[in-house]
Amino acid sequence: MTKDGAKKRIEKLREQIENLRYRYHVLDDPKVTDEVYDSLTRELKKLETEFPEFIDLNSPTNRVGGKPLDKFVKVAHQVPMLSLNDAFNKEELRAWEKRVLKFIPVDDAGGFHIEYFCELKMDGLAVSLIYENGNFVKGATRGDGFIGEDITQNLRTIESIPLKLRSKLDYLEVRGEAIMSKKTLNKLNRVQEKLEKPLFANTRNAAAGSLRQLDPLLTAKRELDFFAYDIVRKTQDGKEGTPLTHSGEHSLLRQLGFKVDKHEEVCKNLGEAEKFIKETEGIRKTLDYGTDGVVISLNNQTLYEQVGVVGKAPRYMIAYKYPAEKATTTVKDVIFNVGRTGVLTPVAIFEPTLVAGSTVSKATLHNMDQINKLKLKIGDTVVIQKAGDVIPEVVEVLPKLRSGNEIAIKIPVHCPVCGGGVGKRSIGEKSSSQSTAYYCTNSKCPAKNRRGMQHFVNIFEIYTIGPKILDRLKDEGLISDAADIFTLQKSDIDGLERFGEKSAENIINSINAHRKISLARFIYALGILHVGEQTAEDLARHFGAINKLMNASLDKINSIENIGPVVAKSVYNFFHAKESLNYIKKLKTNGVEILREAKKVAGKFKGITFVLTGGLESISRDEAKANIKRLGGSISESVSKKTDYLVVGSEPGSKLPKAEKLGVKILNEKEFLSMSSR
Ligand code: IVH
């Protein structure tokens, strides 16, 4: 290709990719397919490598470009990032209105001409974005409102933030909220759980933690989103040329290519604003992002100067906060659960209490450090919170309510499951993130083994064996470890009480269908302390074969990128314990086959969303879901316009008529199986 031709093609590709990104990430238009986007991006990347003279920092190929930082650089905000005063009820809103009206002149008839603008208060992190000549040049956190931190590299990874504005402007400073969706939080927490790492309590903490990563690659993986809500400067030295109303400003933000939340309303009076509050409170649970209230401002921005700022908060705006989802209860007991890797996790048992629409009777306390931080005792009255819509947590102890009969929480001397010894160790690679963990030292502890076996069968995708069946097989003495599963015969189990011939057959079929496994999955399935999915992949990629990993020196494991000393030691110890070697040998003897190459995911279902309804005959629902995922597709719980296929089994529910109404394609079990057969 000629240089000139390349230049033109590059420009065209950038424009097209940018348009697709805008439609997908800003307008939420599901019609855009990943394949087209990926393929155009690949072509653009190739041309940019061949013709480096046309490289552009803000090319769509360049979102995750920068190197990890040592620390964040401080930046001073030219316009301070203020905070908002809160109102918790109608009276406080009325009192706010009264304060505001004092600064607004009355018209000839003795009345006020005011309009309110209502929008949702997003529960994320305030950030400021600066554009020069239409290009995104700098982004910062709020910090103390005057000085924040430069997190440009991380913000560039957020796909809904435009790297270039849709219309040219010399200068622009925009404020908005960086958030993590509830869906992404759940996904992230599932990974944290598997790694036995602390869960993120809510979308805000998770978004904040993700933006604080020094390595933009890590931030990119967290799939953050951004909603713009304010233009603070439209010229280097002021707001010249900005719309006169806040609603107009939102329209301008949309025109410039920003994602602005659609829930907004211009209200003629506070009564209308209260209606907006009520309506949004009703739908907030259905939104995929966290909201904690409504921001109400004077719509007429020309009044802002005269209404003014009090302290650090503008008087012309207020945050109405939805009632907090907190409750008090008493701690009846603290028990210790033994995890797959033997770590003892304290769990508080409460007097059952209703919070945010569901009854909460227990909550993890994560570790002893957390108990010490809370100064918690058994018998204490505590404030609990249902954060991030799912995970309840203890946020505070109310010591004034103590009777004197509270009991200090003691670390068990013996494992609560097997009575084995309890050891202590530090977890976390860096001193700043270190905490103390207690663990059962007995390698044969059945709790470890029980969870470990469930983990093992899940990773092997033997979904027909759930916890109850696993317990049953153990109780009957049919298996003592996961390797024994591969020796089971139909005749071993179909005679057992409550095991029909059909279910026995399903179990055996599923075991036989999953004897082959990639090296990475095999390593992950072993349940080695500190070895999660990612580390297992790193190890598999590096060593290529299980024998090489088993014979590797500690130094060698230590030298692998992304693997720190604590993890390396754990891996080394595992492969140097006699039990582990016997176990691996037994797995192989019993017919487990480790594939050298990781199974390639055929992206046949990429970008396609399935919903399942009714019972399937020949495979379990979990297996059907796993098949969809393996082929790159996604699964949704409910039918919407975004659903591509509804898979219908016996006795389908209300999803079927809904899908028919929306024109979603319907597959019966047979059609689905032939579509997903490899
Ligand atoms: S306007 C003077 N609009 O709330 C501050 N803030 O307590 C102007 N927030 O730090 C902010 N959604 O992080 C505004 N639609 C919205 C918002 C919003 C969330 C946050 C923002 C700010 C905090 C104010």
XYZ file of C-alpha atoms and ligand atoms in Angstrom:
702
model
C 0.000 0.000 0.000
C 1.271 3.477 -0.775
C 1.900 5.870 2.043
C -0.913 8.049 0.895
C -3.273 5.119 0.589
C -2.330 3.943 4.071
C -2.964 7.375 5.528
C -6.429 7.514 4.011
C -7.274 3.965 5.067
C -6.026 4.637 8.612
C -8.205 7.722 8.855
C -11.249 5.865 7.564
C -10.686 2.945 9.920
C -10.251 5.231 12.908
C -13.453 7.029 12.081
C -15.377 3.799 11.638
C -13.996 2.175 14.814
C -14.621 5.325 16.769
C -18.210 5.344 15.558
C -18.725 1.744 16.554
C -17.211 2.392 19.984
C -19.470 5.383 20.426
C -22.547 3.448 19.459
C -21.677 0.492 21.648
C -20.220 2.094 24.764
C -21.907 5.486 24.839
C -25.265 4.886 23.182
C -25.518 1.284 24.457
C -26.512 0.115 20.999
C -26.456 -3.672 21.027
C -26.455 -3.986 17.237
C -22.727 -3.355 17.077
C -20.908 -6.672 16.977
C -17.563 -7.324 18.614
C -16.324 -9.200 15.580
C -16.573 -6.253 13.219
C -15.014 -3.984 15.816
C -12.166 -6.411 16.512
C -11.483 -7.072 12.886
C -11.309 -3.382 11.946
C -9.112 -2.743 14.978
C -6.749 -5.525 13.908
C -6.426 -4.002 10.466
C -5.783 -0.569 11.924
C -3.138 -1.889 14.321
C -1.380 -3.618 11.460
C -1.314 -0.457 9.353
C -0.129 1.620 12.295
C 2.772 -0.793 12.778
C 3.649 -0.680 9.099
C 3.353 3.102 8.925
C 4.492 4.391 12.312
C 4.580 7.940 10.961
C 0.776 8.014 11.273
C 0.665 6.941 14.909
C -1.730 9.057 16.930
C -1.783 8.970 20.749
C -5.556 9.081 20.692
C -6.042 6.394 18.087
C -8.711 3.896 19.194
C -5.969 1.224 19.211
C -4.157 3.048 21.930
C -6.398 2.901 24.980
C -4.177 0.692 27.085
C -0.820 2.072 26.097
C 1.111 3.413 29.023
C 3.682 1.696 31.207
C 2.916 1.007 34.869
C 3.649 4.060 37.014
C 5.741 4.175 40.213
C 3.287 6.559 41.771
C 0.592 8.991 40.736
C 1.577 12.600 40.058
C -0.395 15.287 41.878
C -2.391 17.813 39.874
C -3.956 21.045 41.029
C -7.554 21.584 39.878
C -7.945 24.958 38.180
C -11.549 24.943 39.337
C -11.903 23.230 42.729
C -13.917 20.022 42.804
C -16.556 20.869 45.361
C -18.735 18.517 47.327
C -22.493 18.607 47.838
C -24.559 19.176 50.925
C -27.018 16.398 51.638
C -30.744 16.368 52.288
C -32.420 13.277 53.723
C -36.086 14.235 53.623
C -38.669 16.649 52.240
C -38.212 19.102 55.111
C -34.519 19.411 54.430
C -35.254 19.985 50.750
C -37.748 22.729 51.603
C -35.224 24.351 53.953
C -32.655 24.283 51.151
C -35.109 25.940 48.754
C -35.758 28.649 51.304
C -32.033 29.366 51.644
C -31.644 29.523 47.865
C -34.591 31.820 47.278
C -33.075 34.458 49.523
C -30.487 35.049 46.818
C -32.881 35.192 43.890
C -34.680 38.401 42.946
C -38.460 38.305 42.719
C -40.156 39.194 39.433
C -42.667 42.017 38.959
C -45.507 39.875 40.240
C -43.558 39.110 43.404
C -42.790 35.480 42.419
C -39.668 33.526 41.491
C -38.816 32.176 38.077
C -36.957 29.052 38.881
C -36.631 25.605 37.462
C -34.891 22.676 39.070
C -32.815 20.135 37.245
C -32.834 16.613 38.647
C -30.353 13.874 37.811
C -29.140 10.709 39.486
C -26.300 10.772 41.950
C -23.990 8.063 40.718
C -22.165 6.015 43.286
C -18.638 6.040 41.947
C -15.678 8.348 41.922
C -15.668 11.963 40.766
C -13.088 12.608 38.075
C -12.138 15.544 35.946
C -11.230 15.268 32.259
C -9.389 17.890 30.231
C -9.507 18.093 26.427
C -7.263 20.283 24.307
C -7.938 20.775 20.602
C -10.548 18.065 20.891
C -8.132 15.509 22.365
C -8.275 13.973 25.815
C -5.064 15.119 27.492
C -5.462 14.779 31.227
C -7.713 13.176 33.801
C -7.555 13.420 37.565
C -9.203 12.247 40.751
C -10.925 14.670 43.081
C -8.379 14.288 45.891
C -9.103 16.926 48.503
C -10.991 18.996 45.946
C -8.008 21.225 45.233
C -5.289 18.722 44.468
C -6.007 15.373 42.901
C -3.963 12.668 41.244
C -3.214 12.310 37.569
C -4.879 9.074 36.473
C -4.972 9.856 32.742
C -3.586 6.451 31.738
C -6.265 4.636 33.691
C -9.101 6.823 32.452
C -8.029 6.226 28.860
C -8.949 2.556 29.334
C -12.603 3.442 29.991
C -14.278 2.856 26.660
C -17.115 5.302 27.246
C -14.674 8.201 27.684
C -14.054 9.751 24.268
C -10.380 10.186 23.426
C -11.500 12.720 20.843
C -14.523 14.970 21.071
C -17.169 14.632 18.387
C -16.933 18.315 17.567
C -13.741 20.338 17.680
C -13.252 22.593 20.689
C -10.033 24.331 21.701
C -10.526 23.514 25.316
C -12.903 21.644 27.600
C -12.957 20.454 31.189
C -15.634 17.935 32.044
C -16.532 16.388 35.384
C -18.317 13.135 35.890
C -18.417 9.869 37.711
C -16.252 6.833 37.004
C -18.244 3.795 38.006
C -18.251 0.018 37.982
C -21.471 -1.683 36.935
C -23.128 -4.135 39.299
C -22.622 -6.868 36.729
C -18.898 -6.207 36.543
C -18.649 -6.100 40.339
C -20.292 -9.502 40.590
C -17.930 -10.905 38.001
C -14.940 -9.419 39.806
C -16.088 -10.705 43.187
C -16.528 -14.210 41.832
C -12.871 -14.112 40.838
C -11.853 -12.645 44.210
C -13.794 -15.406 45.917
C -12.044 -18.109 43.958
C -8.706 -16.560 44.853
C -9.855 -16.372 48.486
C -9.205 -12.649 48.370
C -11.423 -10.102 50.145
C -14.530 -9.187 48.191
C -15.277 -5.616 47.164
C -18.127 -4.398 49.312
C -19.733 -2.217 46.665
C -19.355 -0.775 43.203
C -17.814 2.437 44.528
C -14.982 0.724 46.399
C -14.337 -1.490 43.428
C -14.251 1.483 41.033
C -11.934 3.387 43.382
C -9.616 0.410 43.772
C -9.538 -0.101 40.036
C -8.655 3.507 39.286
C -5.868 3.415 41.850
C -3.978 0.717 39.975
C -0.557 1.864 38.866
C -0.711 -0.476 35.912
C -3.340 0.627 33.368
C -3.589 -2.960 32.124
C -5.163 -3.908 35.434
C -7.579 -0.989 35.278
C -8.555 -1.956 31.738
C -9.556 -5.421 32.956
C -12.004 -3.883 35.414
C -14.229 -2.542 32.596
C -15.150 0.745 34.230
C -17.692 3.156 32.830
C -18.037 6.928 32.926
C -21.027 9.254 33.104
C -20.450 12.967 32.485
C -22.516 15.487 34.446
C -20.850 18.860 34.293
C -18.798 21.179 32.112
C -16.584 23.310 34.313
C -14.608 25.185 31.691
C -15.161 25.551 28.002
C -12.233 27.880 27.463
C -8.859 27.810 29.178
C -9.956 30.614 31.479
C -13.679 30.154 31.879
C -17.082 28.835 30.868
C -17.558 31.178 27.936
C -19.995 29.784 25.407
C -21.516 27.159 27.682
C -25.294 26.761 27.671
C -27.254 28.915 30.078
C -29.011 25.970 31.649
C -27.753 22.799 33.258
C -30.110 20.785 31.047
C -28.545 22.502 28.018
C -25.136 21.560 29.354
C -26.164 17.915 29.490
C -27.306 18.138 25.855
C -23.982 19.654 24.879
C -22.121 16.885 26.711
C -24.091 14.338 24.701
C -23.312 16.135 21.449
C -19.633 16.110 22.313
C -19.755 12.327 22.639
C -20.058 11.767 26.367
C -22.289 9.244 28.015
C -24.825 11.127 30.114
C -27.330 9.191 32.157
C -30.805 9.327 30.644
C -32.625 9.751 33.957
C -32.952 13.509 34.214
C -35.744 16.015 34.340
C -36.373 19.729 34.361
C -38.866 20.387 37.184
C -40.972 23.474 37.680
C -41.017 23.179 41.437
C -39.806 21.068 44.339
C -42.975 18.988 44.229
C -42.004 17.769 40.772
C -38.465 17.137 41.973
C -39.849 15.012 44.807
C -41.819 13.029 42.258
C -38.611 12.419 40.316
C -36.925 11.248 43.522
C -39.719 8.823 44.245
C -39.770 7.437 40.723
C -36.035 6.928 40.559
C -35.952 5.341 43.980
C -38.417 2.828 42.610
C -36.232 1.871 39.670
C -32.749 2.134 41.169
C -32.585 -1.589 41.867
C -33.155 -2.318 38.195
C -30.259 -0.116 37.072
C -26.930 -1.784 36.416
C -25.011 0.970 38.198
C -25.136 2.109 41.808
C -26.935 5.313 42.674
C -27.254 6.836 46.102
C -29.588 9.725 45.527
C -30.645 12.567 43.274
C -28.692 15.732 42.574
C -31.014 18.726 42.378
C -29.697 21.988 41.004
C -31.035 25.284 39.782
C -31.396 24.781 36.058
C -30.540 28.391 35.273
C -26.758 28.479 35.540
C -26.580 32.258 35.304
C -27.893 32.328 38.880
C -24.997 30.269 40.226
C -22.709 33.162 40.959
C -25.239 35.119 42.959
C -26.507 32.097 44.869
C -22.902 31.241 45.620
C -20.921 28.623 47.476
C -20.913 27.914 51.212
C -17.658 26.433 52.395
C -16.830 23.586 50.050
C -20.330 23.096 48.655
C -22.377 25.148 46.183
C -25.629 26.524 47.531
C -27.343 26.134 44.146
C -27.184 22.329 44.273
C -28.082 19.668 46.782
C -27.817 15.919 46.993
C -30.981 14.181 48.121
C -29.830 10.855 49.574
C -31.985 7.750 49.347
C -32.481 6.157 52.762
C -29.343 4.251 53.758
C -29.580 0.488 53.512
C -28.359 -0.146 56.995
C -29.809 -1.831 60.053
C -28.738 -2.831 63.535
C -28.657 -6.325 64.923
C -26.827 -8.369 67.547
C -24.023 -10.801 66.978
C -25.055 -14.173 68.383
C -21.858 -15.965 67.546
C -18.750 -15.895 65.444
C -17.919 -19.138 63.703
C -14.919 -20.048 61.595
C -15.353 -21.571 58.158
C -12.532 -23.575 56.683
C -11.886 -22.756 53.059
C -10.545 -24.838 50.254
C -6.967 -23.875 51.051
C -7.482 -24.301 54.786
C -7.824 -20.613 55.650
C -10.135 -19.974 58.608
C -12.599 -17.198 57.840
C -14.567 -15.668 60.713
C -18.292 -15.308 60.032
C -20.661 -13.320 62.256
C -24.017 -14.946 62.998
C -26.741 -12.372 63.604
C -30.178 -12.175 64.989
C -31.905 -12.292 61.548
C -32.640 -8.750 60.381
C -34.258 -7.195 57.358
C -31.953 -4.916 55.356
C -32.574 -3.597 51.877
C -35.391 -6.007 51.242
C -33.851 -9.273 52.414
C -33.183 -11.027 55.692
C -29.572 -11.111 56.700
C -28.420 -13.685 59.245
C -24.693 -13.814 58.741
C -21.826 -11.889 57.215
C -18.202 -12.598 56.635
C -15.777 -10.709 58.843
C -12.987 -11.496 56.361
C -10.154 -12.003 58.877
C -9.015 -11.335 62.440
C -7.564 -7.967 61.453
C -11.055 -6.845 60.530
C -12.433 -8.062 63.891
C -9.724 -6.132 65.698
C -10.382 -3.042 63.629
C -14.094 -3.161 64.459
C -13.313 -4.090 68.114
C -16.096 -6.632 67.791
C -17.213 -8.999 70.557
C -19.873 -11.711 70.601
C -23.096 -10.191 71.938
C -22.366 -6.772 70.468
C -24.985 -4.658 68.765
C -23.680 -3.828 65.327
C -24.631 -1.730 62.344
C -24.880 -3.883 59.285
C -25.104 -2.720 55.745
C -26.132 -4.477 52.623
C -23.615 -3.045 50.285
C -23.346 -3.362 46.545
C -26.822 -4.856 46.681
C -25.583 -8.271 47.675
C -22.956 -8.777 50.324
C -23.942 -7.836 53.855
C -21.175 -6.463 56.035
C -20.623 -5.231 59.565
C -19.734 -1.572 59.376
C -19.705 -0.525 63.001
C -19.974 -1.758 66.571
C -22.128 0.222 69.010
C -20.088 -0.128 72.236
C -22.462 2.032 74.265
C -25.081 -0.713 74.057
C -22.842 -3.277 75.746
C -24.140 -5.047 78.832
C -20.793 -6.249 80.053
C -21.553 -9.859 79.121
C -19.958 -9.635 75.682
C -17.360 -12.228 74.899
C -14.050 -11.633 73.158
C -13.606 -13.501 69.897
C -10.827 -16.038 70.140
C -8.878 -17.549 67.332
C -9.569 -21.272 67.484
C -6.694 -23.399 68.739
C -7.975 -26.348 66.742
C -9.519 -26.524 63.310
C -13.310 -26.428 63.837
C -13.754 -29.214 61.288
C -10.991 -31.747 61.890
C -9.514 -30.668 65.195
C -6.106 -30.272 63.558
C -3.604 -27.577 64.440
C -4.057 -23.930 63.511
C -1.146 -22.033 61.972
C -0.665 -18.360 61.324
C 0.748 -16.593 58.336
C 0.797 -13.246 56.594
C -0.989 -12.909 53.329
C -0.506 -10.239 50.691
C 2.723 -9.578 48.867
C 3.298 -6.023 50.000
C 3.445 -4.793 53.566
C 0.674 -2.259 52.874
C -1.799 -4.956 51.881
C -0.695 -7.590 54.354
C -3.084 -9.223 56.746
C -2.877 -12.190 59.065
C -4.570 -15.431 58.176
C -5.068 -18.498 60.351
C -5.299 -21.857 58.714
C -5.755 -25.520 59.421
C -2.374 -27.222 59.242
C -3.767 -30.691 58.624
C -3.317 -31.504 54.946
C -5.954 -34.213 55.273
C -8.576 -31.927 56.808
C -11.900 -33.045 55.331
C -13.154 -29.477 55.096
C -10.253 -28.575 52.915
C -10.760 -31.759 51.070
C -14.527 -31.280 50.702
C -14.256 -27.772 49.337
C -11.164 -28.746 47.400
C -13.039 -31.590 45.762
C -15.960 -29.392 44.843
C -13.529 -26.903 43.357
C -11.885 -29.745 41.476
C -15.090 -31.074 39.923
C -16.220 -27.577 39.024
C -12.981 -26.831 37.228
C -13.260 -30.171 35.439
C -16.804 -29.069 34.551
C -18.330 -32.219 36.015
C -21.441 -30.316 36.899
C -23.542 -33.384 37.653
C -21.640 -33.714 40.932
C -22.804 -31.067 43.358
C -21.924 -30.775 47.065
C -24.660 -33.160 48.224
C -23.670 -35.911 45.836
C -20.036 -35.386 46.686
C -20.795 -35.818 50.399
C -22.848 -38.879 49.649
C -20.084 -40.487 47.606
C -17.675 -39.815 50.455
C -20.043 -41.052 53.134
C -20.558 -44.250 51.206
C -16.804 -44.638 51.081
C -16.847 -44.643 47.286
C -14.303 -41.872 47.054
C -11.776 -40.352 49.383
C -10.268 -37.830 47.047
C -11.023 -36.259 43.692
C -8.866 -38.769 41.849
C -11.211 -41.561 42.955
C -14.021 -39.920 41.005
C -12.455 -41.129 37.793
C -12.712 -44.768 38.866
C -16.459 -44.647 39.512
C -18.650 -46.995 37.537
C -22.345 -46.747 36.922
C -22.902 -49.882 38.949
C -21.164 -48.277 41.939
C -23.798 -45.650 42.239
C -27.054 -46.694 40.642
C -27.721 -49.064 43.511
C -27.473 -46.316 46.096
C -30.660 -45.156 47.706
C -32.226 -42.202 45.889
C -29.850 -42.552 42.941
C -31.852 -43.536 39.904
C -30.303 -45.277 36.976
C -30.654 -42.126 34.917
C -28.845 -39.897 37.367
C -26.071 -42.457 37.788
C -25.686 -42.561 34.049
C -25.581 -38.769 33.816
C -22.852 -38.628 36.429
C -20.708 -41.251 34.744
C -21.206 -39.690 31.293
C -20.223 -36.335 32.598
C -17.088 -37.731 34.304
C -16.055 -39.522 31.145
C -16.639 -36.482 28.994
C -14.305 -34.405 31.129
C -11.196 -36.485 31.633
C -9.179 -34.305 29.302
C -8.160 -30.921 30.597
C -5.785 -28.145 29.659
C -2.646 -27.777 31.726
C -3.763 -24.408 33.104
C -7.124 -25.789 34.254
C -5.420 -28.835 35.728
C -3.074 -26.668 37.805
C -5.987 -24.519 38.891
C -8.049 -27.571 39.832
C -5.305 -28.816 42.169
C -6.307 -26.110 44.611
C -2.798 -24.958 45.432
C -2.792 -22.211 48.031
C -2.652 -18.752 46.368
C -2.969 -20.221 42.873
C -6.009 -18.773 41.182
C -7.069 -18.963 37.585
C -4.634 -16.333 36.360
C -1.597 -17.698 38.191
C -2.417 -21.180 36.917
C -2.440 -19.803 33.395
C 0.866 -18.040 33.936
C 2.428 -21.251 35.238
C 1.015 -23.322 32.381
C 2.229 -20.885 29.782
C 5.665 -20.755 31.308
C 6.276 -24.458 31.868
C 4.158 -26.022 29.150
C 4.067 -29.438 30.858
C 3.232 -30.609 34.347
C 6.531 -32.470 34.791
C 8.517 -29.338 34.110
C 6.530 -27.450 36.728
C 6.908 -30.305 39.218
C 10.679 -30.276 38.800
C 11.134 -26.488 38.748
C 13.361 -24.852 41.346
C 12.001 -22.204 43.662
C 14.165 -19.599 41.915
C 12.762 -20.566 38.576
C 9.152 -20.193 39.768
C 10.047 -16.959 41.465
C 11.427 -15.517 38.256
C 8.082 -15.721 36.429
C 6.425 -12.445 35.749
C 3.371 -11.766 37.935
C 4.386 -14.414 40.463
C 5.591 -13.070 43.788
C 7.657 -14.858 46.442
C 4.713 -15.965 48.589
C 2.935 -17.573 45.658
C 6.164 -19.103 44.338
C 6.905 -20.692 47.705
C 3.411 -22.113 47.914
C 3.672 -23.638 44.422
C 7.114 -25.051 45.158
C 5.996 -26.542 48.474
C 2.961 -28.112 46.892
C 4.958 -29.900 44.244
C 7.488 -31.056 46.817
C 5.011 -32.645 49.173
C 4.774 -36.401 48.863
C 0.975 -36.356 49.071
C 0.715 -34.007 46.097
C 2.968 -36.159 43.949
C 1.006 -39.265 44.800
C -2.210 -37.432 44.087
C -1.091 -36.258 40.655
C 0.157 -39.749 39.843
C -3.166 -41.203 40.929
C -5.103 -38.726 38.784
C -3.099 -39.743 35.748
C -3.412 -43.463 36.513
C -7.153 -43.055 36.879
C -7.408 -41.592 33.412
C -7.030 -37.830 33.649
C -5.327 -36.571 30.546
C -3.547 -33.230 30.601
C -3.570 -31.542 27.239
C -0.386 -29.702 26.477
C -2.031 -26.816 24.714
C -4.796 -24.852 26.332
C -8.079 -25.572 24.622
C -8.775 -22.899 22.095
C -12.057 -21.206 22.613
C -13.832 -21.320 19.325
C -15.488 -17.938 19.251
C -18.530 -19.304 17.463
C -20.973 -17.727 19.922
C -19.031 -14.542 20.458
C -21.368 -11.583 20.915
C -24.410 -13.871 21.112
C -26.617 -13.838 24.186
C -28.646 -16.862 25.258
C -31.443 -17.220 27.772
C -32.533 -20.651 29.024
C -36.002 -21.636 30.152
C -37.534 -24.938 31.217
C -35.816 -28.261 31.920
C -33.355 -29.829 29.516
C -33.380 -33.577 28.978
C -29.943 -34.691 27.954
C -27.696 -32.190 29.682
C -27.918 -30.167 32.854
C -28.513 -26.455 32.784
C -25.005 -25.826 34.120
C -23.543 -27.890 31.330
C -25.556 -25.994 28.741
C -24.323 -22.742 30.241
C -20.724 -23.979 30.246
C -21.045 -24.928 26.573
C -22.287 -21.476 25.681
C -19.469 -19.854 27.597
C -16.850 -22.163 26.136
C -17.913 -21.077 22.683
C -17.621 -17.437 23.662
C -21.325 -16.663 24.126
C -22.986 -15.061 27.078
C -25.967 -16.018 29.210
C -28.585 -13.733 30.577
C -31.239 -14.472 33.172
C -34.032 -12.590 31.499
C -35.285 -12.033 27.991
C -34.809 -8.582 26.502
C -34.298 -7.007 23.126
C -30.626 -7.866 23.548
C -31.337 -11.617 23.696
C -30.366 -13.509 20.552
C -31.711 -16.973 21.390
C -34.097 -18.426 23.911
C -33.386 -22.118 24.530
C -36.643 -23.788 25.485
C -36.833 -27.008 27.490
C -39.810 -28.760 29.031
C -42.343 -26.605 30.874
C -40.956 -23.243 29.850
C -41.834 -20.208 31.959
C -42.983 -16.719 31.104
C -39.766 -16.135 29.222
C -41.236 -17.905 26.202
C -44.190 -15.557 25.509
C -41.929 -12.590 26.208
C -39.356 -13.822 23.693
C -42.092 -14.432 21.125
C -43.368 -10.924 21.641
C -39.910 -9.434 21.177
C -39.204 -11.603 18.143
C -36.288 -13.389 19.836
C -35.237 -16.577 18.016
C -36.347 -19.745 19.778
C -34.358 -22.982 19.905
C -35.502 -26.349 21.185
C -33.022 -28.581 22.988
C -32.092 -30.528 19.879
C -31.449 -27.403 17.825
C -29.398 -25.931 20.628
C -27.314 -29.105 20.975
C -26.554 -29.326 17.310
C -25.647 -25.653 17.258
C -23.262 -26.020 20.180
C -21.757 -29.379 19.285
C -18.112 -29.030 18.595
S -22.581 17.477 40.620
C -20.276 20.482 43.557
N -23.830 15.418 39.706
O -21.404 13.503 44.252
C -20.129 19.108 43.113
N -22.240 15.091 41.429
O -20.975 15.126 46.903
C -20.871 18.964 41.858
N -21.938 12.774 42.050
O -18.068 14.410 44.273
C -21.175 17.587 41.633
N -23.387 11.925 40.630
O -18.717 12.430 42.868
C -22.931 15.875 40.583
N -24.994 13.683 38.753
C -24.097 14.131 39.626
C -23.383 13.252 40.477
C -22.471 13.794 41.367
C -22.505 11.658 41.584
C -20.946 12.802 43.136
C -19.666 13.444 42.765
C -19.369 14.474 43.814
C -20.322 14.097 44.887
C -20.792 15.345 45.582
